[in-house]
PDB file of C-alpha atoms in Angstrom:
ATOM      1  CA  UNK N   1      -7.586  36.897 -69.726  1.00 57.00           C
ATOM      2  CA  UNK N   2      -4.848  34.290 -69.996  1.00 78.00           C
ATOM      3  CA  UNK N   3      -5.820  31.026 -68.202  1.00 95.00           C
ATOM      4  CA  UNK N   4      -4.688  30.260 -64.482  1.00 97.00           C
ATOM      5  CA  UNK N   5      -3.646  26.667 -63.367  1.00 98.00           C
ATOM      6  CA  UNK N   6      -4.695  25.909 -59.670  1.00 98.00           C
ATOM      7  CA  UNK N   7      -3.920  22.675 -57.972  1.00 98.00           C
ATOM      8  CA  UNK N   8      -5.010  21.581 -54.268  1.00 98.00           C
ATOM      9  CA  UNK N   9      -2.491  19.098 -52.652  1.00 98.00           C
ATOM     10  CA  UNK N  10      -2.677  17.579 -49.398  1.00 96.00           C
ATOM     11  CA  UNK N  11      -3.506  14.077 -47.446  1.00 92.00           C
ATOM     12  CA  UNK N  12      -6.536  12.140 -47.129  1.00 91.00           C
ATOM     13  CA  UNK N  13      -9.176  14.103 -45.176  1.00 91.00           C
ATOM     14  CA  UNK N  14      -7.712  17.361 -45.614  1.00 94.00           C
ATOM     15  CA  UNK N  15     -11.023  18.742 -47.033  1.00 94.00           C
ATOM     16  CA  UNK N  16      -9.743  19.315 -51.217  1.00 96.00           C
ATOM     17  CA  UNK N  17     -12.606  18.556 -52.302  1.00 94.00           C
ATOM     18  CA  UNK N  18     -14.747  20.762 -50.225  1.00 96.00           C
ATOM     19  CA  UNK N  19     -12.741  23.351 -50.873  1.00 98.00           C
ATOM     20  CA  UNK N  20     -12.287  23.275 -54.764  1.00 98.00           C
ATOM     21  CA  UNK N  21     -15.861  23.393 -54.504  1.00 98.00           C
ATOM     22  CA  UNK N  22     -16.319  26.734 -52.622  1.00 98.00           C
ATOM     23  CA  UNK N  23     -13.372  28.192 -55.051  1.00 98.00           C
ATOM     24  CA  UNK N  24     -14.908  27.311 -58.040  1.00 98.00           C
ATOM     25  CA  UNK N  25     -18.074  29.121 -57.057  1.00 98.00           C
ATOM     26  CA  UNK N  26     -16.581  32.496 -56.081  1.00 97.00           C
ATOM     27  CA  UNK N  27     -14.675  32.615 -59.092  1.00 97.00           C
ATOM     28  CA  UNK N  28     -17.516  31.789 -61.306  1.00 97.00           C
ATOM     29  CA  UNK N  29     -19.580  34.424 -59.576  1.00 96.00           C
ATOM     30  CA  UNK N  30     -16.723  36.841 -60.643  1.00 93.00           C
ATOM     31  CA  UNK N  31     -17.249  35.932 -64.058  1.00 94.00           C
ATOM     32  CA  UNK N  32     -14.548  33.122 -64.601  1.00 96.00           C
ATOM     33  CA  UNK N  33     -14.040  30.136 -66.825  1.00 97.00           C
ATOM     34  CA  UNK N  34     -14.049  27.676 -64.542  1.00 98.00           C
ATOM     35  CA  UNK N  35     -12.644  23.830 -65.079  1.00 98.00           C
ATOM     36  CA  UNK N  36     -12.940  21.682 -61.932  1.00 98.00           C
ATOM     37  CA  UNK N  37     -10.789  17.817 -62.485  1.00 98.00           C
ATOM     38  CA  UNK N  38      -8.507  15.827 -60.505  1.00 97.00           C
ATOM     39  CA  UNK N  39      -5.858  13.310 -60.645  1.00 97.00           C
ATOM     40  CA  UNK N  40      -5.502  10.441 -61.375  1.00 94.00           C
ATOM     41  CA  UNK N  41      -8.379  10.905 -63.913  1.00 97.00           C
ATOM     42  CA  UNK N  42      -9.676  14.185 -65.482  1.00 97.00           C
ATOM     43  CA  UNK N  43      -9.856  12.585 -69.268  1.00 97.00           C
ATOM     44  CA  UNK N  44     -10.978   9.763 -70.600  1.00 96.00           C
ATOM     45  CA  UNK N  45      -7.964   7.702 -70.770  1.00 96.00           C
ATOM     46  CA  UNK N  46      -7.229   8.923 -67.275  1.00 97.00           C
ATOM     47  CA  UNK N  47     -10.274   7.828 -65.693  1.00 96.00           C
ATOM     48  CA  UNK N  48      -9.388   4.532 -66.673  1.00 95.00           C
ATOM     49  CA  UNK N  49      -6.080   3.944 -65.106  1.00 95.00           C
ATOM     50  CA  UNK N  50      -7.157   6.217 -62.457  1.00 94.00           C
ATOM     51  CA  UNK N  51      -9.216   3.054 -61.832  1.00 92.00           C
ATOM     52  CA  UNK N  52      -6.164   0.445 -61.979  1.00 93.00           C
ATOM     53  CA  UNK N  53      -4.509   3.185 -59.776  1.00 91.00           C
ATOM     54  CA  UNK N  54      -6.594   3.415 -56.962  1.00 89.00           C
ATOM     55  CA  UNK N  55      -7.914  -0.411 -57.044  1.00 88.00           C
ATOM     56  CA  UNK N  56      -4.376  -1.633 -56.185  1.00 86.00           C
ATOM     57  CA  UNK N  57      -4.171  -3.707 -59.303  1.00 90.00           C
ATOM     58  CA  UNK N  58      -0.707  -2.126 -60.422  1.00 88.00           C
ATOM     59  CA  UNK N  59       0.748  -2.082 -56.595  1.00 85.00           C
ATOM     60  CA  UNK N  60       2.106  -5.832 -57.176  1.00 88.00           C
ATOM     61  CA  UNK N  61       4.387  -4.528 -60.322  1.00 90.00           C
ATOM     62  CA  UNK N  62       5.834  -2.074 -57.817  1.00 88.00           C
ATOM     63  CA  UNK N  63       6.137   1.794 -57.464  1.00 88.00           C
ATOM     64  CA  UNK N  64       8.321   2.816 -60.708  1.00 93.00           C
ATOM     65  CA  UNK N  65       5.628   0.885 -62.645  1.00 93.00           C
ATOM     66  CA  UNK N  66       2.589   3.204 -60.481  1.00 92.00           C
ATOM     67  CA  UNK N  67       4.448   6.381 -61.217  1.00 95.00           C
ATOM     68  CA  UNK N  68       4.670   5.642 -65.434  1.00 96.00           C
ATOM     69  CA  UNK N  69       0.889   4.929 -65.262  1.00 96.00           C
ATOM     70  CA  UNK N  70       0.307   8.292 -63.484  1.00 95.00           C
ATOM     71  CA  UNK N  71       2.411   9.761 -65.929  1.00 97.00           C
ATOM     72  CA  UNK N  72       0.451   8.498 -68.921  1.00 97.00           C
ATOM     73  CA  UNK N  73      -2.595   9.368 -67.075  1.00 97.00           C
ATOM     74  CA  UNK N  74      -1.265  12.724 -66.817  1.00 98.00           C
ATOM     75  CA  UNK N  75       0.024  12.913 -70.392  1.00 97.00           C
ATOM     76  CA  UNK N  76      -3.454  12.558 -71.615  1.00 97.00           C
ATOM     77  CA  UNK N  77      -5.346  14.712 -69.035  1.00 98.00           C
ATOM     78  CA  UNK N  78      -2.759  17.506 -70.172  1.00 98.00           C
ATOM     79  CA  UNK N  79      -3.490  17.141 -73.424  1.00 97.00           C
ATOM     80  CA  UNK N  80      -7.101  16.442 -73.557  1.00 98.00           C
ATOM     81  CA  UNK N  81      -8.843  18.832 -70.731  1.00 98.00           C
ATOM     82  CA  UNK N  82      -5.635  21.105 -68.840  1.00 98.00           C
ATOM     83  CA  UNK N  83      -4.184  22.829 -72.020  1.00 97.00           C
ATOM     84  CA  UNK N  84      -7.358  23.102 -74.120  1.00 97.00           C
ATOM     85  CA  UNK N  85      -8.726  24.918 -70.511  1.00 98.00           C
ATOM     86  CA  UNK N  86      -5.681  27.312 -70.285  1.00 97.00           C
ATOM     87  CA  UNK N  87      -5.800  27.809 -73.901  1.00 96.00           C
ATOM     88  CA  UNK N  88      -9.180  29.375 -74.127  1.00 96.00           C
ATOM     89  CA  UNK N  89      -8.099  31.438 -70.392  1.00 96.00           C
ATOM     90  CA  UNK N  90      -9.714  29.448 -68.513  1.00 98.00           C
ATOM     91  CA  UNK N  91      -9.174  28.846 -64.848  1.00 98.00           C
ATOM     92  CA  UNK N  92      -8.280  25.363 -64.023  1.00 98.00           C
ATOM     93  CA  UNK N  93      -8.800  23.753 -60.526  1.00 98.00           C
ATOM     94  CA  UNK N  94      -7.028  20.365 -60.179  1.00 98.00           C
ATOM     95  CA  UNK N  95      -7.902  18.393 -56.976  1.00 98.00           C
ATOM     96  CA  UNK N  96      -3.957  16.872 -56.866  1.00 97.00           C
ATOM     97  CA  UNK N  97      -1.495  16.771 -59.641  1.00 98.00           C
ATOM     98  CA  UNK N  98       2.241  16.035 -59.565  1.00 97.00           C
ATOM     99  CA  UNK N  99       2.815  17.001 -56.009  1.00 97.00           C
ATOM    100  CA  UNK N 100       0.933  13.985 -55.173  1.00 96.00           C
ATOM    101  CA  UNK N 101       3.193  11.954 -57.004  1.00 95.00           C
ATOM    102  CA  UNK N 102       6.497  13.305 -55.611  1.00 95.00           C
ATOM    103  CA  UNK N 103       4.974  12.752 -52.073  1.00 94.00           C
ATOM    104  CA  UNK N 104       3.558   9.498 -52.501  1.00 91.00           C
ATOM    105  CA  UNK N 105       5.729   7.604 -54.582  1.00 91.00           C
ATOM    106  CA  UNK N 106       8.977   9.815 -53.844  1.00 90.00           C
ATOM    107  CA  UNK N 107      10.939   9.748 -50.499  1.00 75.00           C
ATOM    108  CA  UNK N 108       9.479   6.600 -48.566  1.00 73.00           C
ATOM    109  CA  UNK N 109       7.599   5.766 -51.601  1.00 79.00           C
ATOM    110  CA  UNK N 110      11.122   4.663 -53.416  1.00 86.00           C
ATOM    111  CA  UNK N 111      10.972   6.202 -56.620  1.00 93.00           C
ATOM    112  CA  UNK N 112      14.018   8.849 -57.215  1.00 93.00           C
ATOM    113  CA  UNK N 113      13.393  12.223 -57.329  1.00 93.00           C
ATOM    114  CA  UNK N 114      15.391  12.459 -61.021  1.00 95.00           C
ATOM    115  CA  UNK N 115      13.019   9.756 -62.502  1.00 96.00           C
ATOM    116  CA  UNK N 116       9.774  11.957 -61.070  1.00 96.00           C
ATOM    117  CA  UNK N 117      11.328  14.347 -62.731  1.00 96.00           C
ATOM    118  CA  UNK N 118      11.432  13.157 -66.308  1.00 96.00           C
ATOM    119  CA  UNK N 119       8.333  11.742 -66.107  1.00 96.00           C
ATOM    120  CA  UNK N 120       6.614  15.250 -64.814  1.00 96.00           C
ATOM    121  CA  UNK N 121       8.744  17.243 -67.871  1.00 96.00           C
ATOM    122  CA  UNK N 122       7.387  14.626 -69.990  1.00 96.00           C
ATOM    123  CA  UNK N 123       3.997  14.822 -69.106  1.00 96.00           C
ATOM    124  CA  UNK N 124       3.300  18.678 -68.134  1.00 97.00           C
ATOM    125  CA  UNK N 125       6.205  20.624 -70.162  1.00 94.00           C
ATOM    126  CA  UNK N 126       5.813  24.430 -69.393  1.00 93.00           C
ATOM    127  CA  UNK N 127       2.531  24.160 -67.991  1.00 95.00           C
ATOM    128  CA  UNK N 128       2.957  23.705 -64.444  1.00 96.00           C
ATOM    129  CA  UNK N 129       0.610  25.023 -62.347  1.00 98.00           C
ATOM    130  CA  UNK N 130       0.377  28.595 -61.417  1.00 97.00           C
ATOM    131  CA  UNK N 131      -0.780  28.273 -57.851  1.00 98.00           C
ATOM    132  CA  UNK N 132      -0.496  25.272 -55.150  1.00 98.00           C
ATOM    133  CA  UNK N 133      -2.647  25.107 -52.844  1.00 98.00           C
ATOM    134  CA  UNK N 134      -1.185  22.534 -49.902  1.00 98.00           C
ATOM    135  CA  UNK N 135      -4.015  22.027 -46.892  1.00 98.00           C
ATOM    136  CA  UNK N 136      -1.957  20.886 -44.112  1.00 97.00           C
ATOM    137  CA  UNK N 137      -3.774  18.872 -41.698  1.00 96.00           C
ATOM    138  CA  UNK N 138      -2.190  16.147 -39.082  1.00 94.00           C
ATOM    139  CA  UNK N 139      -2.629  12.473 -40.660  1.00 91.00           C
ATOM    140  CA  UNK N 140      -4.476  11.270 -37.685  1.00 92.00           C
ATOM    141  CA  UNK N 141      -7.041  14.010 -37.923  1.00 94.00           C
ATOM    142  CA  UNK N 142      -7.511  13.365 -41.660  1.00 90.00           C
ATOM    143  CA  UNK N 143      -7.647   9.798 -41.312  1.00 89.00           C
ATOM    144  CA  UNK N 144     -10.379   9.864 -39.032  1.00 90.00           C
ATOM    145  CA  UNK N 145     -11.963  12.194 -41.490  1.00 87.00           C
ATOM    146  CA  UNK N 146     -12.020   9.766 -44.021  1.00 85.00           C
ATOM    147  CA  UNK N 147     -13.219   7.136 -41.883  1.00 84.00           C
ATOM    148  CA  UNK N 148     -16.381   9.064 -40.537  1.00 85.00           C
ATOM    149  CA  UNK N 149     -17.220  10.105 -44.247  1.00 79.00           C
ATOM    150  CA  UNK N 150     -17.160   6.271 -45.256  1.00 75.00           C
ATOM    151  CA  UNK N 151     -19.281   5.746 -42.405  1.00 77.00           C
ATOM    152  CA  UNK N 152     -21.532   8.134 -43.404  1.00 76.00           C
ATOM    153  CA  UNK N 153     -21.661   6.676 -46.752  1.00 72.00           C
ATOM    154  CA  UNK N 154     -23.086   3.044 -45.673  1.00 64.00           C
ATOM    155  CA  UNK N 155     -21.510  -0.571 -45.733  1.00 48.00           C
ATOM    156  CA  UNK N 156     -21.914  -1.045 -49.077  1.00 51.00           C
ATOM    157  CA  UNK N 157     -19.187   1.684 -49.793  1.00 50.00           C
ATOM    158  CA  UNK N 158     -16.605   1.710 -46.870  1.00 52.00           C
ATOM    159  CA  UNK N 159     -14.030   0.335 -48.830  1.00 57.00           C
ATOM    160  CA  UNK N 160     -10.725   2.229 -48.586  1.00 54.00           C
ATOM    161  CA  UNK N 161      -8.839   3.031 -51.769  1.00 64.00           C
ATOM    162  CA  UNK N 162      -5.044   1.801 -52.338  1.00 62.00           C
ATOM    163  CA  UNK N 163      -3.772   4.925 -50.695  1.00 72.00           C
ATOM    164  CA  UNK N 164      -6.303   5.527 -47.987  1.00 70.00           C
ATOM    165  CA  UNK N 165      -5.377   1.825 -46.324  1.00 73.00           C
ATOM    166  CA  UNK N 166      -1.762   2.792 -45.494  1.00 76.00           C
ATOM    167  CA  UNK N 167      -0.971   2.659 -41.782  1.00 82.00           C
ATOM    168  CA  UNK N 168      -0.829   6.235 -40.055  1.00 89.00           C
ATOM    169  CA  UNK N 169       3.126   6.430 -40.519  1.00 91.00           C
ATOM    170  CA  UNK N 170       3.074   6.802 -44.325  1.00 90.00           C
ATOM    171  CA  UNK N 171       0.955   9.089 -44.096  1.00 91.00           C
ATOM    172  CA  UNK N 172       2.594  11.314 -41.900  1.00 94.00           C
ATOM    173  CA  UNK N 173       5.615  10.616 -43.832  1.00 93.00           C
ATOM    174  CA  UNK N 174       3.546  12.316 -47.021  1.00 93.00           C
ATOM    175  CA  UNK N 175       2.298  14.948 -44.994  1.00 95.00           C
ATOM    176  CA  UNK N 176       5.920  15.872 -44.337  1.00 96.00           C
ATOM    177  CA  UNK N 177       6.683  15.128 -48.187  1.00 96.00           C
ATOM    178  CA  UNK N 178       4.610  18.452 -48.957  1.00 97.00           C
ATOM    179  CA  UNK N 179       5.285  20.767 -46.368  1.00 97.00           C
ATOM    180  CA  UNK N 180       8.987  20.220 -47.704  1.00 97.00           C
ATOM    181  CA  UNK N 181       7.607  20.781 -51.139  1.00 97.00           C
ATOM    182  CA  UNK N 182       6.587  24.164 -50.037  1.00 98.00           C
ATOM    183  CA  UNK N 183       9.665  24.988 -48.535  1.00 98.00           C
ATOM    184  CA  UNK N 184      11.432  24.174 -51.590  1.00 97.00           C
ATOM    185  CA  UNK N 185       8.555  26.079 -54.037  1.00 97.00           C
ATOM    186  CA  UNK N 186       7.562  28.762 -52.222  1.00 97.00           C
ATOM    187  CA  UNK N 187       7.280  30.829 -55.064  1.00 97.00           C
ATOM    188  CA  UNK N 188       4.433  28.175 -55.820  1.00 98.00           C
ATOM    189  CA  UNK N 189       3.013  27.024 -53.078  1.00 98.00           C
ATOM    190  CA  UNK N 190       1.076  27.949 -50.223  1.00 98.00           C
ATOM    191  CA  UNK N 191       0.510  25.943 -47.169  1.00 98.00           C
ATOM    192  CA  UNK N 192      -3.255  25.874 -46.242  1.00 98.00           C
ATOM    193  CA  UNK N 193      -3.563  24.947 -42.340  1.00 97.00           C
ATOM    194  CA  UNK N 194      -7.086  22.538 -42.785  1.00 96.00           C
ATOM    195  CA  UNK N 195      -7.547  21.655 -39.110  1.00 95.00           C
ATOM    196  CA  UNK N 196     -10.412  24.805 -38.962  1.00 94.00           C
ATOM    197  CA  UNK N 197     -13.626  24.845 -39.960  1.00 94.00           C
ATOM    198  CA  UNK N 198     -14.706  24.932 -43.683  1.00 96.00           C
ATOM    199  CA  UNK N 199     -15.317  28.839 -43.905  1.00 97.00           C
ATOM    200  CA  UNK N 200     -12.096  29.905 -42.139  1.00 97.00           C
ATOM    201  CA  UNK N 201     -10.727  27.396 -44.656  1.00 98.00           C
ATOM    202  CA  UNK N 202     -11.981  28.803 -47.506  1.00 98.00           C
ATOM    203  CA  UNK N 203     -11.330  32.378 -46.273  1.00 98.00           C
ATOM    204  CA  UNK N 204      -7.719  31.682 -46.448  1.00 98.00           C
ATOM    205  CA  UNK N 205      -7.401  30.455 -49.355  1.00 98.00           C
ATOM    206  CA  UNK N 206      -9.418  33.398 -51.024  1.00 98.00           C
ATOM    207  CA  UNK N 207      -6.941  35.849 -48.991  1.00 97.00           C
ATOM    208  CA  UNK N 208      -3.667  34.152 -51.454  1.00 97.00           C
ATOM    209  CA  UNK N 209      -5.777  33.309 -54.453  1.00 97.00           C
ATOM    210  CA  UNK N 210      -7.250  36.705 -55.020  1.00 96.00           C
ATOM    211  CA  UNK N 211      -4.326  38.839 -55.517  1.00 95.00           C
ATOM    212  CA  UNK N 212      -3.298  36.745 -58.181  1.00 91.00           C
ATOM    213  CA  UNK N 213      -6.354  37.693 -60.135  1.00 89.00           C
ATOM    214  CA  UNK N 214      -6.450  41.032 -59.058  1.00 85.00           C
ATOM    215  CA  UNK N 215      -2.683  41.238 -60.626  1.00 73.00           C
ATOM    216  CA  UNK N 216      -4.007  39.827 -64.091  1.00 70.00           C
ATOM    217  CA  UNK N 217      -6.832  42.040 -63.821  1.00 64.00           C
ATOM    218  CA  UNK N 218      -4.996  45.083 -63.588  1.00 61.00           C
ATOM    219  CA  UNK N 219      -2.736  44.093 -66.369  1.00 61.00           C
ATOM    220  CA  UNK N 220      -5.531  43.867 -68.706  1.00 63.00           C
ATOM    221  CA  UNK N 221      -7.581  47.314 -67.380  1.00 60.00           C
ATOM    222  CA  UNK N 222      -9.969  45.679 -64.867  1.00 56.00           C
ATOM    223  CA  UNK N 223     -10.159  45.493 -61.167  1.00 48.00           C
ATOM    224  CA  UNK N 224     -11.022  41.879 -59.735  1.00 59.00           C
ATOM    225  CA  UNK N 225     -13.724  42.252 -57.003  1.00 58.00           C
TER     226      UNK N 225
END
């Protein structure tokens, strides 16, 4: 089997996470390769400016300087855990990836679409993903999602990251951001509506991943179950 290159894109509090999760199992009880990582992070390196990323430190040099750390984040989570995973046929689930970054720091975020763009051929060459998975969810909905986890978590760890804190227009503005991804990439991506519960969720997103694996299984002789 050749490898497979999934990425899950969407808000805060649209349930990625969650999700990935329940993925990752069905396909390793089917017998797959699985490699769960996320951005920023997934490598080494990454983890480290993932770090300066989501602490706020590099939001004073402004978004063009953000964007070139994500890209060297990226750059080395390519090349140290993505392409080694593909490589060996391996099926890679990425909790976000460059969509992020074109919704984020694109459009209201003020960095132009042509410098994303040399930065993501750059960073990911021919190895964009396969599959994106966008769970669609109001920003109000998913904010409040992120504020009852926190909760849950216990003073000591409510603190909200440098994306999380932005007030409820940005991040309708993103939300936006990828549903107009999709429309442009449809080819790619799949819209995921994330307002129902965790197992309609997760049915869903079985219903458009499995074809694609039943496809690559019949190419090779085998039937995906």
């Amino acid at each position: 089997m050749t490898g497979f290159f999934i990425t899950f894109e969407g808000g805060e509090g649209a349930g990625k996470s969650t999700q990935i999760a329940i993925l990752a199992d069905k396909l390793k009880a089917r017998g797959y390769d699985i490699v769960l990582t996320r951005e920023p992070g997934g490598s080494k390196g990454a983890e480290v400016v993932r770090h300066v990323l989501l602490s706020g430190a590099a939001e004073p040099f402004g978004p063009e300087t953000e964007v070139m750390l994500f890209a060297a984040a990226r750059l080395d989570h390519m090349e140290q855990t993505i392409r080694p995973a593909l490589t060996r046929g391996a099926v890679v689930l990425c909790d976000r990836f460059y969509d992020s970054t074109r919704a984020y720091q694109g459009g209201d975020g003020g960095v132009e679409a042509g410098f994303l763009g040399t930065l993501e051929a750059l960073a990911v060459g021919d190895d964009a993903p396969d599959l994106t998975l966008i769970l669609d969810i109001p920003a109000e909905i998913g904010l409040a999602r992120v504020t009852e986890r926190l909760e849950n978590k216990g003073a000591k760890h409510t603190t909200v990251d440098r994306f999380e804190k932005d007030d409820i227009a940005i991040h309708e503005a993103r939300r936006q951001a990828f549903l107009d991804i999709a429309d442009a990439e449809p080819q790619r991506c799949v819209v995921i509506d994330a307002k129902a519960s965790p197992d309609i969720i997760a049915d869903d997103i079985w219903a458009h991943v499995k074809p694609h694996f039943e496809a690559q299984a019949d190419a090779q002789g085998g039937v995906a179950t």
